[in-house]
PDB file of C-alpha atoms and ligand atoms in Angstrom:
ATOM      1  CA  UNK A  81     187.446  14.915 131.067  1.00 47.00           C
ATOM      2  CA  UNK A  82     187.454  17.618 133.706  1.00 47.00           C
ATOM      3  CA  UNK A  83     185.080  20.564 133.823  1.00 52.00           C
ATOM      4  CA  UNK A  84     186.265  24.049 132.995  1.00 55.00           C
ATOM      5  CA  UNK A  85     188.286  25.004 136.069  1.00 59.00           C
ATOM      6  CA  UNK A  86     188.775  28.711 135.470  1.00 79.00           C
ATOM      7  CA  UNK A  87     187.094  31.251 133.212  1.00 86.00           C
ATOM      8  CA  UNK A  88     190.524  32.373 132.010  1.00 91.00           C
ATOM      9  CA  UNK A  89     191.016  28.944 130.449  1.00 96.00           C
ATOM     10  CA  UNK A  90     189.377  27.160 127.541  1.00 96.00           C
ATOM     11  CA  UNK A  91     186.759  24.456 127.938  1.00 96.00           C
ATOM     12  CA  UNK A  92     187.945  20.827 127.733  1.00 95.00           C
ATOM     13  CA  UNK A  93     185.920  20.401 124.524  1.00 97.00           C
ATOM     14  CA  UNK A  94     187.717  23.228 122.710  1.00 97.00           C
ATOM     15  CA  UNK A  95     191.084  22.213 124.112  1.00 98.00           C
ATOM     16  CA  UNK A  96     190.624  18.679 122.806  1.00 98.00           C
ATOM     17  CA  UNK A  97     189.419  19.992 119.422  1.00 98.00           C
ATOM     18  CA  UNK A  98     192.420  22.315 119.011  1.00 98.00           C
ATOM     19  CA  UNK A  99     194.847  19.607 120.158  1.00 98.00           C
ATOM     20  CA  UNK A 100     193.451  17.323 117.476  1.00 98.00           C
ATOM     21  CA  UNK A 101     193.512  20.085 114.860  1.00 98.00           C
ATOM     22  CA  UNK A 102     197.165  20.973 115.637  1.00 98.00           C
ATOM     23  CA  UNK A 103     198.296  17.346 115.491  1.00 98.00           C
ATOM     24  CA  UNK A 104     196.500  16.660 112.227  1.00 98.00           C
ATOM     25  CA  UNK A 105     197.595  19.898 110.609  1.00 98.00           C
ATOM     26  CA  UNK A 106     201.263  19.355 111.565  1.00 98.00           C
ATOM     27  CA  UNK A 107     201.141  15.900 109.953  1.00 98.00           C
ATOM     28  CA  UNK A 108     199.389  17.222 106.858  1.00 98.00           C
ATOM     29  CA  UNK A 109     201.887  20.045 106.323  1.00 98.00           C
ATOM     30  CA  UNK A 110     205.063  18.177 107.338  1.00 98.00           C
ATOM     31  CA  UNK A 111     205.705  20.598 110.183  1.00 98.00           C
ATOM     32  CA  UNK A 112     206.745  19.868 113.780  1.00 98.00           C
ATOM     33  CA  UNK A 113     205.990  21.191 117.213  1.00 98.00           C
ATOM     34  CA  UNK A 114     208.550  23.217 119.114  1.00 98.00           C
ATOM     35  CA  UNK A 115     211.309  21.335 120.943  1.00 98.00           C
ATOM     36  CA  UNK A 116     209.998  23.064 124.073  1.00 98.00           C
ATOM     37  CA  UNK A 117     206.499  21.544 124.548  1.00 97.00           C
ATOM     38  CA  UNK A 118     205.250  24.338 126.801  1.00 96.00           C
ATOM     39  CA  UNK A 119     205.386  26.698 123.784  1.00 97.00           C
ATOM     40  CA  UNK A 120     203.075  24.375 121.846  1.00 98.00           C
ATOM     41  CA  UNK A 121     200.809  23.961 124.867  1.00 98.00           C
ATOM     42  CA  UNK A 122     200.368  27.698 125.444  1.00 97.00           C
ATOM     43  CA  UNK A 123     199.494  28.321 121.774  1.00 98.00           C
ATOM     44  CA  UNK A 124     196.970  25.453 121.675  1.00 98.00           C
ATOM     45  CA  UNK A 125     195.350  26.766 124.859  1.00 98.00           C
ATOM     46  CA  UNK A 126     195.193  30.264 123.332  1.00 97.00           C
ATOM     47  CA  UNK A 127     193.547  28.948 120.181  1.00 98.00           C
ATOM     48  CA  UNK A 128     191.025  26.968 122.232  1.00 98.00           C
ATOM     49  CA  UNK A 129     190.179  29.989 124.372  1.00 97.00           C
ATOM     50  CA  UNK A 130     189.522  32.095 121.284  1.00 98.00           C
ATOM     51  CA  UNK A 131     187.375  29.309 119.872  1.00 98.00           C
ATOM     52  CA  UNK A 132     185.286  29.425 123.049  1.00 97.00           C
ATOM     53  CA  UNK A 133     185.075  33.214 123.258  1.00 97.00           C
ATOM     54  CA  UNK A 134     184.842  34.161 119.586  1.00 97.00           C
ATOM     55  CA  UNK A 135     183.661  31.010 117.826  1.00 97.00           C
ATOM     56  CA  UNK A 136     186.896  30.821 115.811  1.00 98.00           C
ATOM     57  CA  UNK A 137     190.503  29.963 116.671  1.00 98.00           C
ATOM     58  CA  UNK A 138     191.908  33.433 116.093  1.00 98.00           C
ATOM     59  CA  UNK A 139     195.714  33.471 116.327  1.00 98.00           C
ATOM     60  CA  UNK A 140     196.599  33.957 120.011  1.00 97.00           C
ATOM     61  CA  UNK A 141     200.003  35.569 119.403  1.00 97.00           C
ATOM     62  CA  UNK A 142     198.817  38.920 118.130  1.00 96.00           C
ATOM     63  CA  UNK A 143     197.223  42.030 119.565  1.00 96.00           C
ATOM     64  CA  UNK A 144     193.855  43.025 118.075  1.00 97.00           C
ATOM     65  CA  UNK A 145     191.891  46.225 118.452  1.00 97.00           C
ATOM     66  CA  UNK A 146     188.682  44.383 117.565  1.00 97.00           C
ATOM     67  CA  UNK A 147     188.729  40.603 117.825  1.00 97.00           C
ATOM     68  CA  UNK A 148     185.240  40.111 116.338  1.00 97.00           C
ATOM     69  CA  UNK A 149     186.229  42.083 113.234  1.00 98.00           C
ATOM     70  CA  UNK A 150     189.413  40.034 112.890  1.00 97.00           C
ATOM     71  CA  UNK A 151     187.438  36.806 113.051  1.00 98.00           C
ATOM     72  CA  UNK A 152     185.191  38.047 110.230  1.00 97.00           C
ATOM     73  CA  UNK A 153     188.229  39.087 108.217  1.00 97.00           C
ATOM     74  CA  UNK A 154     189.546  35.494 108.634  1.00 97.00           C
ATOM     75  CA  UNK A 155     193.174  36.356 107.806  1.00 98.00           C
ATOM     76  CA  UNK A 156     194.370  35.367 111.309  1.00 98.00           C
ATOM     77  CA  UNK A 157     192.005  32.454 111.886  1.00 98.00           C
ATOM     78  CA  UNK A 158     194.233  29.433 112.407  1.00 98.00           C
ATOM     79  CA  UNK A 159     195.680  28.167 110.126  1.00 98.00           C
ATOM     80  CA  UNK A 160     196.297  31.774 109.068  1.00 98.00           C
ATOM     81  CA  UNK A 161     197.088  32.933 105.542  1.00 98.00           C
ATOM     82  CA  UNK A 162     200.895  33.188 106.102  1.00 98.00           C
ATOM     83  CA  UNK A 163     200.879  29.573 107.298  1.00 98.00           C
ATOM     84  CA  UNK A 164     198.695  28.345 104.466  1.00 98.00           C
ATOM     85  CA  UNK A 165     200.682  30.173 101.813  1.00 98.00           C
ATOM     86  CA  UNK A 166     204.252  30.036 103.097  1.00 98.00           C
ATOM     87  CA  UNK A 167     204.308  27.751 106.155  1.00 98.00           C
ATOM     88  CA  UNK A 168     205.035  30.765 108.350  1.00 98.00           C
ATOM     89  CA  UNK A 169     203.739  30.365 111.901  1.00 98.00           C
ATOM     90  CA  UNK A 170     205.010  33.190 114.059  1.00 97.00           C
ATOM     91  CA  UNK A 171     203.517  31.479 117.146  1.00 98.00           C
ATOM     92  CA  UNK A 172     206.011  28.609 116.668  1.00 98.00           C
ATOM     93  CA  UNK A 173     203.174  26.084 116.727  1.00 98.00           C
ATOM     94  CA  UNK A 174     203.986  24.662 113.289  1.00 98.00           C
ATOM     95  CA  UNK A 175     207.704  24.659 112.492  1.00 98.00           C
ATOM     96  CA  UNK A 176     209.391  23.418 109.335  1.00 98.00           C
ATOM     97  CA  UNK A 177     212.137  20.834 110.022  1.00 98.00           C
ATOM     98  CA  UNK A 178     214.890  23.334 109.139  1.00 98.00           C
ATOM     99  CA  UNK A 179     213.804  25.667 111.936  1.00 98.00           C
ATOM    100  CA  UNK A 180     216.288  25.702 114.833  1.00 98.00           C
ATOM    101  CA  UNK A 181     213.414  25.476 117.337  1.00 98.00           C
ATOM    102  CA  UNK A 182     211.659  22.521 115.677  1.00 98.00           C
ATOM    103  CA  UNK A 183     211.407  19.309 117.680  1.00 98.00           C
ATOM    104  CA  UNK A 184     210.560  15.884 116.263  1.00 98.00           C
ATOM    105  CA  UNK A 185     206.977  15.611 117.535  1.00 98.00           C
ATOM    106  CA  UNK A 186     203.634  16.076 115.791  1.00 98.00           C
ATOM    107  CA  UNK A 187     201.635  15.078 118.839  1.00 98.00           C
ATOM    108  CA  UNK A 188     201.368  16.478 122.342  1.00 98.00           C
ATOM    109  CA  UNK A 189     200.221  14.772 125.522  1.00 98.00           C
ATOM    110  CA  UNK A 190     197.124  16.120 127.276  1.00 97.00           C
ATOM    111  CA  UNK A 191     199.184  16.136 130.511  1.00 97.00           C
ATOM    112  CA  UNK A 192     201.575  18.690 128.980  1.00 97.00           C
ATOM    113  CA  UNK A 193     198.633  20.866 127.996  1.00 97.00           C
ATOM    114  CA  UNK A 194     197.166  20.641 131.481  1.00 96.00           C
ATOM    115  CA  UNK A 195     200.511  21.506 133.053  1.00 95.00           C
ATOM    116  CA  UNK A 196     200.839  24.648 130.930  1.00 94.00           C
ATOM    117  CA  UNK A 197     197.252  25.652 131.765  1.00 94.00           C
ATOM    118  CA  UNK A 198     197.989  25.476 135.480  1.00 91.00           C
ATOM    119  CA  UNK A 199     200.685  28.111 135.019  1.00 91.00           C
ATOM    120  CA  UNK A 200     198.239  30.397 133.200  1.00 90.00           C
ATOM    121  CA  UNK A 201     195.662  30.894 135.981  1.00 86.00           C
TER     122      UNK A 201
HETATM  123  S1  SF4 B 594     200.668  32.076 113.356  1.00 93.98           S
HETATM  124 FE1  SF4 B 594     199.031  31.271 112.070  1.00 93.98          FE
HETATM  125  S2  SF4 B 594     199.326  29.048 112.011  1.00 93.98           S
HETATM  126 FE2  SF4 B 594     200.505  29.866 113.731  1.00 93.98          FE
HETATM  127  S3  SF4 B 594     199.129  29.650 115.504  1.00 93.98           S
HETATM  128 FE3  SF4 B 594     198.887  31.741 114.689  1.00 93.98          FE
HETATM  129  S4  SF4 B 594     197.161  31.520 113.272  1.00 93.98           S
HETATM  130 FE4  SF4 B 594     197.887  29.466 113.666  1.00 93.98          FE
END
């Protein structure tokens, strides 16, 4: 496991935790990752970064005026309420099989995550 290489990126511990969460949650809900793995990788990195900065994996695909308040509100803590209630993930992390963008994977390689992170610094 490498050390945190840039303060813009999540720590390896959070990245690993959110990778595991995403894989387990996809299996549990019968959803699939996007056919384009870099989409999945960017969302997982965003969740991990929020977990580091805020203590909770706040959805990374939204704009917030006050992130701390949103964390307390919990609506957009992943898995968010729309996902839990209706399997709606606007980040395209968890896709139902009928979604045109859904791939056939419920796992993602750490190498793919690392590759996406390199493009984010
Ligand atoms: S839309 Fe919901 S389920 Fe999808 S990544 Fe954001 S918080 Fe998680």
